[in-house]
Short mmCIF file of C-alpha atoms in Angstrom, two decimals:
data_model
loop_
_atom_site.label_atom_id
_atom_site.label_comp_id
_atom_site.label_asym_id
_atom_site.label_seq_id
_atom_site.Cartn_x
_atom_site.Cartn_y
_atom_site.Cartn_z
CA UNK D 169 73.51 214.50 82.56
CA UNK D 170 73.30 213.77 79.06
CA UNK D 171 69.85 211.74 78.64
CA UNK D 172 71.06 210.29 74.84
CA UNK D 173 70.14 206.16 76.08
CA UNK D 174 69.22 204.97 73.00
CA UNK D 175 65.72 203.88 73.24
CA UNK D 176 64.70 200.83 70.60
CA UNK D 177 61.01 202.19 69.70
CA UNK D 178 58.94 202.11 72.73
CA UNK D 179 56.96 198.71 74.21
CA UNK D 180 57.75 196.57 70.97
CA UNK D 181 60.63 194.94 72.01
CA UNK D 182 60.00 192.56 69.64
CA UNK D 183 61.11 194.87 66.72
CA UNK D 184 64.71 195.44 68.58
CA UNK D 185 65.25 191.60 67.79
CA UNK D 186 64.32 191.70 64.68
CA UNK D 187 66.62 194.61 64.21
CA UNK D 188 69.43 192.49 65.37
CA UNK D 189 68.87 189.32 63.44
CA UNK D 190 67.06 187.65 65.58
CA UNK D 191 63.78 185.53 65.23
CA UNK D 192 60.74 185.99 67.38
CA UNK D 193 60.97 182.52 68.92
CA UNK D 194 64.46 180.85 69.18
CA UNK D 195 62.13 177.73 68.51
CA UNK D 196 63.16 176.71 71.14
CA UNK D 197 57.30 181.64 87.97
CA UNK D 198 54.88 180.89 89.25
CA UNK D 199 52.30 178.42 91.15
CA UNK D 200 49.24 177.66 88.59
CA UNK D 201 45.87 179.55 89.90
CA UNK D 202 43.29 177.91 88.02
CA UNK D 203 40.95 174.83 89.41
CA UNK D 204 41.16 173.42 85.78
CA UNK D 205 44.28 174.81 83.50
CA UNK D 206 42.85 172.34 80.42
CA UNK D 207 40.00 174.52 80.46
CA UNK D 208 40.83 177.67 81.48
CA UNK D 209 43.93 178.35 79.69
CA UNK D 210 42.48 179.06 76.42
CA UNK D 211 40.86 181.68 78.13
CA UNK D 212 38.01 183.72 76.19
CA UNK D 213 38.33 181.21 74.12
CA UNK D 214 35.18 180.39 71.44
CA UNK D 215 33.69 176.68 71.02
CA UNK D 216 34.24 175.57 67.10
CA UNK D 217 31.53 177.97 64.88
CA UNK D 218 28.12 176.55 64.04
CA UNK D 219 29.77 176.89 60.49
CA UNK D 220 32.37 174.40 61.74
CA UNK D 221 29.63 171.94 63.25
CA UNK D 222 27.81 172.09 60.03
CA UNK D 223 30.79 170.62 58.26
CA UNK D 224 32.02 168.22 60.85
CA UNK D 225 27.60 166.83 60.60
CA UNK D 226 28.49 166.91 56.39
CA UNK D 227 31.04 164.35 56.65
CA UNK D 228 28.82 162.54 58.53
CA UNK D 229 29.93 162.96 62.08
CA UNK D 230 28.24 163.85 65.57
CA UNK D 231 28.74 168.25 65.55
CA UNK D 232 28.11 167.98 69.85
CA UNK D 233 31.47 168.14 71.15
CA UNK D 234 34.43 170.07 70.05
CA UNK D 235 36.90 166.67 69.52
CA UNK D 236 35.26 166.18 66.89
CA UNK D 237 35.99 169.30 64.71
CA UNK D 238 38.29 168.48 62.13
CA UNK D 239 41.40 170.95 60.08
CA UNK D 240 40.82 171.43 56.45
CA UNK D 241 42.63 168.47 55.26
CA UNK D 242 42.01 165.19 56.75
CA UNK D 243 44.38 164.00 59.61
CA UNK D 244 45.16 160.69 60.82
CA UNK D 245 42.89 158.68 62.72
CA UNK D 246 42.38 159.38 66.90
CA UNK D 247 45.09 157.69 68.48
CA UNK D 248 44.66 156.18 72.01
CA UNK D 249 47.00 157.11 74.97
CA UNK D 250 47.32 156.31 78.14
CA UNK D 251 48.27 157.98 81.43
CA UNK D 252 48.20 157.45 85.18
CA UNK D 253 45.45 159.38 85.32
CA UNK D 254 43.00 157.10 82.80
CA UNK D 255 43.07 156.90 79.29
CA UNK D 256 42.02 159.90 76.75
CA UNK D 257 42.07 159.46 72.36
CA UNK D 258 43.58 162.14 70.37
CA UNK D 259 41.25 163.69 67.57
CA UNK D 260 43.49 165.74 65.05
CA UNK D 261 44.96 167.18 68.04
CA UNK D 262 48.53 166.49 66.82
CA UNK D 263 47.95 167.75 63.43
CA UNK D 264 45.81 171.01 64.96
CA UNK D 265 48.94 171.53 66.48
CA UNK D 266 51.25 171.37 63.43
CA UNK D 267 48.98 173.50 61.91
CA UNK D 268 48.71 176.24 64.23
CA UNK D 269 52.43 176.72 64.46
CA UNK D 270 52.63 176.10 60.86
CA UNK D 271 50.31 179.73 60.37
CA UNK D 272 52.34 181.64 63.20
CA UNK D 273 55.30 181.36 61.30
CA UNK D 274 53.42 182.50 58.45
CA UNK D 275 52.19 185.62 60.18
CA UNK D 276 48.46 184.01 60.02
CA UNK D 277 48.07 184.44 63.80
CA UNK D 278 44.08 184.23 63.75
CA UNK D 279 44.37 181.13 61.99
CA UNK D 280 47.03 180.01 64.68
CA UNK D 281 44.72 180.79 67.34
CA UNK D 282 41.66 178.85 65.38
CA UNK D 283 43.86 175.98 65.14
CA UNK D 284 45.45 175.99 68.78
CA UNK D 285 42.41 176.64 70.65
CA UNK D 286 40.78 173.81 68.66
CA UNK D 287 43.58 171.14 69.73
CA UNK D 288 43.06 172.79 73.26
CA UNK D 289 39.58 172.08 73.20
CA UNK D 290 40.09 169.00 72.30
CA UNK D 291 42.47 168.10 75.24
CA UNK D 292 39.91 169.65 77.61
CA UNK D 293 37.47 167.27 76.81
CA UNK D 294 39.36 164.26 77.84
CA UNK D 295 38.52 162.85 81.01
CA UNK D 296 40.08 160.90 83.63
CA UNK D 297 42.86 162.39 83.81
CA UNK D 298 43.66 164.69 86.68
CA UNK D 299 45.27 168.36 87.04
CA UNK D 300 48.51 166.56 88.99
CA UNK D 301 48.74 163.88 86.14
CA UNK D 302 48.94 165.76 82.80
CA UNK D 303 51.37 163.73 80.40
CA UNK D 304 54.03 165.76 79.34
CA UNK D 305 52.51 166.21 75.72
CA UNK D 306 50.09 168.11 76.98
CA UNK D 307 52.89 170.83 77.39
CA UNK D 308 53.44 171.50 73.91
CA UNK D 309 49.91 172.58 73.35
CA UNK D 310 49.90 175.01 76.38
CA UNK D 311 53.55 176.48 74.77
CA UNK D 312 52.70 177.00 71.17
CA UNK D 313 49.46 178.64 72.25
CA UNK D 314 51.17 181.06 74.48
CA UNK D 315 53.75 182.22 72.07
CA UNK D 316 50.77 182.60 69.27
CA UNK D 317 49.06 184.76 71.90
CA UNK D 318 52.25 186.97 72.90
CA UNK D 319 52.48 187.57 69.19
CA UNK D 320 48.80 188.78 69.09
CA UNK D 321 49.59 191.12 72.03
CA UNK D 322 52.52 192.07 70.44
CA UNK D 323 50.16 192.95 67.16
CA UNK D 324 47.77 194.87 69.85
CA UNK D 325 50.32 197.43 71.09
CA UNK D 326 51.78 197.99 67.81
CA UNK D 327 47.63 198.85 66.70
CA UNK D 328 47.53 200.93 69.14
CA UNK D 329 50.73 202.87 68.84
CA UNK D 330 50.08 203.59 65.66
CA UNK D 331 46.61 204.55 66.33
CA UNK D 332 48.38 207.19 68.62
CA UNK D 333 51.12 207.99 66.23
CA UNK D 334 48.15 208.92 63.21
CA UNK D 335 46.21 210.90 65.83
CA UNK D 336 43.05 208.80 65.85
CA UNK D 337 43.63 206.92 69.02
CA UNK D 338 39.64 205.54 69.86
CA UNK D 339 39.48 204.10 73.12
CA UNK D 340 36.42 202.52 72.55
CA UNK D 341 38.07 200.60 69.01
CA UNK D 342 41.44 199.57 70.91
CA UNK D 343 42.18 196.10 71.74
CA UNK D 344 43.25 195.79 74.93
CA UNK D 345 46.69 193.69 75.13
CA UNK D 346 46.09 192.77 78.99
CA UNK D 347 43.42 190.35 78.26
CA UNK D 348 46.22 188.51 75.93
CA UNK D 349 49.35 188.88 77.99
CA UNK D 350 46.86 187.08 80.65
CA UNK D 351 46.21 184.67 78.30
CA UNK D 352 49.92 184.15 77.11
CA UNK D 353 50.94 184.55 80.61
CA UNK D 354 48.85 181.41 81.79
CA UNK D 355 49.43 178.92 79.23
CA UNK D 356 53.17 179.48 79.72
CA UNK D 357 52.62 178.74 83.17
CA UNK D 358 50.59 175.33 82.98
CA UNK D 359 53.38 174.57 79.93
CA UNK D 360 56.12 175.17 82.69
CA UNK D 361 54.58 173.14 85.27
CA UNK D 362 54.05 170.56 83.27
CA UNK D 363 57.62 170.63 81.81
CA UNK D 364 59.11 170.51 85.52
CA UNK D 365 56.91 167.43 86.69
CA UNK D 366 58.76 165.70 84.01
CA UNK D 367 62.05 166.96 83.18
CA UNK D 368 63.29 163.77 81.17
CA UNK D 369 60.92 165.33 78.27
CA UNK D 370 61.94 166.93 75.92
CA UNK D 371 64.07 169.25 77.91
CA UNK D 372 64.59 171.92 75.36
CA UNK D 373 60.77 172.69 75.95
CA UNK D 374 61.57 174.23 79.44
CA UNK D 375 63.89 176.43 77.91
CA UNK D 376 61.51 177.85 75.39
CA UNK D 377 59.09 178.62 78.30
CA UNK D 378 61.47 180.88 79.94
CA UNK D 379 62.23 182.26 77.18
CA UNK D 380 58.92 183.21 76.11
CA UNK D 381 58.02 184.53 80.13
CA UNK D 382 60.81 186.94 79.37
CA UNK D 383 59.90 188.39 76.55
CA UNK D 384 56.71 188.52 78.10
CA UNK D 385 57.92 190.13 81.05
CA UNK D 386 59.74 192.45 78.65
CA UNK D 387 56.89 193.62 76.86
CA UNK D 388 54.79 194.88 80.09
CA UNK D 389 58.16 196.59 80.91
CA UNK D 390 58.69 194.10 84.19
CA UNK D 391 62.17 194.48 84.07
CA UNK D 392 63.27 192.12 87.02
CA UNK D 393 60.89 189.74 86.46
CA UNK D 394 62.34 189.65 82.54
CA UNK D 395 65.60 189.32 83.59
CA UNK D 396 65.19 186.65 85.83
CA UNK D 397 63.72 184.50 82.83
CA UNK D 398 66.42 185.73 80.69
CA UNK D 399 69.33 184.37 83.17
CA UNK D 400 67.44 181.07 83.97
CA UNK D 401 67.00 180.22 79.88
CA UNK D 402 70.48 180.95 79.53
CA UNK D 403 71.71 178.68 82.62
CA UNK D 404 69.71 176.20 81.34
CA UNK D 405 70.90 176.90 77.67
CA UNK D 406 74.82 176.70 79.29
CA UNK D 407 73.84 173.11 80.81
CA UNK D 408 73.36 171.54 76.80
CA UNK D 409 75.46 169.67 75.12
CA UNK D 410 78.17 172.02 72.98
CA UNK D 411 77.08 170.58 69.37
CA UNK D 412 78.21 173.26 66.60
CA UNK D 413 77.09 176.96 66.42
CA UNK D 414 73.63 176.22 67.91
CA UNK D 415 74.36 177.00 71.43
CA UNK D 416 77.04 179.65 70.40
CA UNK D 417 73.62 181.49 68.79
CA UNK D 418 71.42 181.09 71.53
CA UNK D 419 73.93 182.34 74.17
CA UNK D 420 74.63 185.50 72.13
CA UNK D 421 70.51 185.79 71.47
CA UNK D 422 70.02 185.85 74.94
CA UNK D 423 73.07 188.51 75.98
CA UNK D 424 71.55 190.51 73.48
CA UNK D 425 67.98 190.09 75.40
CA UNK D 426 69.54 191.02 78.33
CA UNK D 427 71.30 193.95 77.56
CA UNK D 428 67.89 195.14 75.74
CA UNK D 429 66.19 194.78 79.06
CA UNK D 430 68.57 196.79 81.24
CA UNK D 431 68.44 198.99 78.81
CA UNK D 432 64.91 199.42 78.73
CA UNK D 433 65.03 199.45 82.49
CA UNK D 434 67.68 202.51 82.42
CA UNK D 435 65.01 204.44 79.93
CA UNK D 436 62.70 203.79 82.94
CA UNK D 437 64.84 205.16 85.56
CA UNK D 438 65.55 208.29 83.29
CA UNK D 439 61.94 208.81 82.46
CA UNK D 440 61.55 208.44 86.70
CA UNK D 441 64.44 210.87 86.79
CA UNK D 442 62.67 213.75 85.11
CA UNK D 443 59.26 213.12 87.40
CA UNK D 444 62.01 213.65 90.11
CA UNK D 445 63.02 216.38 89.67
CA UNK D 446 59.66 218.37 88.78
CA UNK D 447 58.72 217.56 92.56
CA UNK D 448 61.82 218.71 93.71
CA UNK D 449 62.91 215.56 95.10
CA UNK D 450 66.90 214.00 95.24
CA UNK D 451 67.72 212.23 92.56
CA UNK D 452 70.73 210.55 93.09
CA UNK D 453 69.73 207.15 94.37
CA UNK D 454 67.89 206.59 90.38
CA UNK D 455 70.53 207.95 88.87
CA UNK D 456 72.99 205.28 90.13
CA UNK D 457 70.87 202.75 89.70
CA UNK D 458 70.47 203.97 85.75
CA UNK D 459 74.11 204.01 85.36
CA UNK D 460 74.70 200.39 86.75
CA UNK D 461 71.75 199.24 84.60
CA UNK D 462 73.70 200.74 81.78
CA UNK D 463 77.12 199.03 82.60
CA UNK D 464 75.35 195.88 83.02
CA UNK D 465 73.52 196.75 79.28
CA UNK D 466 77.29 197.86 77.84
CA UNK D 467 78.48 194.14 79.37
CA UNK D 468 75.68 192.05 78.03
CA UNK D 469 76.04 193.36 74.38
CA UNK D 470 79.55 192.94 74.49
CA UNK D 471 79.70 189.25 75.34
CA UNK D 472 76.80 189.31 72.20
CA UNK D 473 79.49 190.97 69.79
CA UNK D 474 82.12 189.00 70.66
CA UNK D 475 80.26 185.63 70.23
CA UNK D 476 79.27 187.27 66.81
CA UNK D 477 82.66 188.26 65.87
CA UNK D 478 84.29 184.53 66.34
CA UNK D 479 81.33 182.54 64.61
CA UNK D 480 82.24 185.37 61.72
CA UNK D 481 85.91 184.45 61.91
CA UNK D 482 84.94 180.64 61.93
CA UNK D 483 82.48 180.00 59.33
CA UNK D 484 83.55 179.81 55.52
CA UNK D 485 80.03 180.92 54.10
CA UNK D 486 80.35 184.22 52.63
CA UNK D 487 76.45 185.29 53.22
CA UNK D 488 76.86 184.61 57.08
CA UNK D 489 80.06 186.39 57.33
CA UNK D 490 78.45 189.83 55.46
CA UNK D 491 74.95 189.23 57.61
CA UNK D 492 77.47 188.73 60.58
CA UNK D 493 79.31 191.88 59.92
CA UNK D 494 76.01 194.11 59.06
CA UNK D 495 74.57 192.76 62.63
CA UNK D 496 77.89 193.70 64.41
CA UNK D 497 78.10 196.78 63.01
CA UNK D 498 74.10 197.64 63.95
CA UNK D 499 75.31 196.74 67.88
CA UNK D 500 78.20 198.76 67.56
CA UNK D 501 75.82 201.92 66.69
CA UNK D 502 73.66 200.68 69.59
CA UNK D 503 76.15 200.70 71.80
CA UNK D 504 77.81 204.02 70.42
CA UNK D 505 75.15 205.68 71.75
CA UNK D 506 74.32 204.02 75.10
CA UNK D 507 77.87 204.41 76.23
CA UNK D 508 77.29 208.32 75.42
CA UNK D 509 74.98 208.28 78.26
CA UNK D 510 76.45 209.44 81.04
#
């Protein structure tokens, strides 16, 4: 057996989909475990700085509680809502929120967590309003955070293989990633709960939640468990309306996803394969279950390039049709050497 699987450069998956054109978030389980998911989401979470409660007491307001913190430049005014649960006002939150997704797409992920955590903050002060009863746009807090945290666990592992990679791996100096995958991994799953107790919101929102548990799952190498999210954003992707090239994308985004995680799965049954076979042991059983894992990679990727290869054939703009073609041709080497696996 020729062990050639191509392997995409270790536990940042994330890089792979850059490598193929794709973004981090398409922009687009579990029972929740906490007695109070407003609070304990945003978990290790600080309270605004003293710094921050000097400023809020300079422009002349109460520094005590944390919905009163304002962003940098001046939002609109708290806005009142109501929900069965009682009635809670809105400090910034909105704009918090803006802001914080605003600085993840810039890369500015402490900022994004400053910002989110704030608008979390916020929301945990409000009272009246019980666990079962969370409006719906309480959801889009939860989400955002979550994907600004799997981007800081993301930034973790890539620390620390590099640490590893210059020789000067510190135990004591490395952040450990766990803390934020637990972090990412139960905002996600108050956003999805919230999301399914009212599925006439916004219903792209669910979709980016699975999403964003795969690639989760993906990242601590939970192979089933990412799969499973992969297939149920894509069902739910399947369900949309057909408007343009948007769906086209995300179909092909996700085949890709797949395929990536069987893959990743088949370097894990390889890996397994050598530990075999130092204890002596049969190892026939993994090595069929690596070769389906990389027939079901070799399918995945193919329904990706062929999406590609029509949208190429469709569009008139000569910029997609050369960034089409470079991607296509950067699967084809992909799957050049997968298929060489044998």
């Amino acid at each position: 057996m020729t062990n050639s699987l191509v392997s995409f450069g270790g536990s940042k998956h994330s890089r792979d989909c850059q490598d193929f054109g794709i973004p981090l978030y398409l922009c687009f389980s579990h029972t929740i475990r906490m007695a109070d998911p407003v609070a304990k989401a945003v978990t290790a979470s600080p309270s605004p700085s003293e710094k921050e409660k000097e400023e809020s007491t300079t422009e002349g307001k109460d520094s005590s509680t944390p919905t009163e913190q304002r962003v940098s430049s001046p939002g609109p005014a708290p806005a009142s809502s109501s929900s069965s649960g009682g009635t809670f006002t809105f400090f910034n939150t909105p704009e918090l929120l803006r802001q914080g997704i605003e600085a993840r797409n810039q890369n500015d992920l402490d900022r994004s967590c400053e910002l989110l955590e704030r608008a979390l903050h916020s929301l945990s002060e409000k009272t009246g309003i019980s666990e079962a009863n969370y409006p719906p746009e309480y959801g889009e807090y939860f989400l955002e955070y979550g994907k600004t945290m799997l981007e800081v666990a993301r930034e973790a592992i890539g620390n620390i293989e590099e640490m590893f990679l210059q020789g000067r791996a510190d135990a004591d100096a490395m952040e450990d990633p766990n803390e934020d995958f637990e972090v990412v991994w139960e905002n996600l799953e108050v956003a999805r709960v919230i999301y399914e107790k009212h599925p006439e919101y916004k219903e792209s929102r669910i979709i980016d939640v699975h999403h964003a548990l795969g690639e989760m799952h993906l990242e601590l190498e939970q192979f089933e468990e990412a799969e499973a999210e992969f297939n149920t954003t894509l069902g739910l992707v399947l369900k949309e309306p057909k408007e343009g090239t948007h769906i086209a994308r995300e179909e092909r985004e996700l085949h890709f996803l797949i395929g990536l995680t069987h893959n990743q799965n088949c370097l894990s049954k390889l890996r397994k394969i050598e530990e075999t076979k130092k204890l002596g042991e049969n190892t026939t059983e993994i090595l069929t279950e690596a070769t389906a894992l990389k027939e079901k990679c070799l399918a995945a990727w193919s329904l990706a390039k062929s999406s590609m290869e029509k949208e190429r054939e469709s569009t008139e703009n000569g910029d997609e049709k050369n960034q089409l073609s470079s991607v296509i041709q950067t699967l084809e080497e992909k799957v050049d050497k997968i298929d060489a696996f044998s």
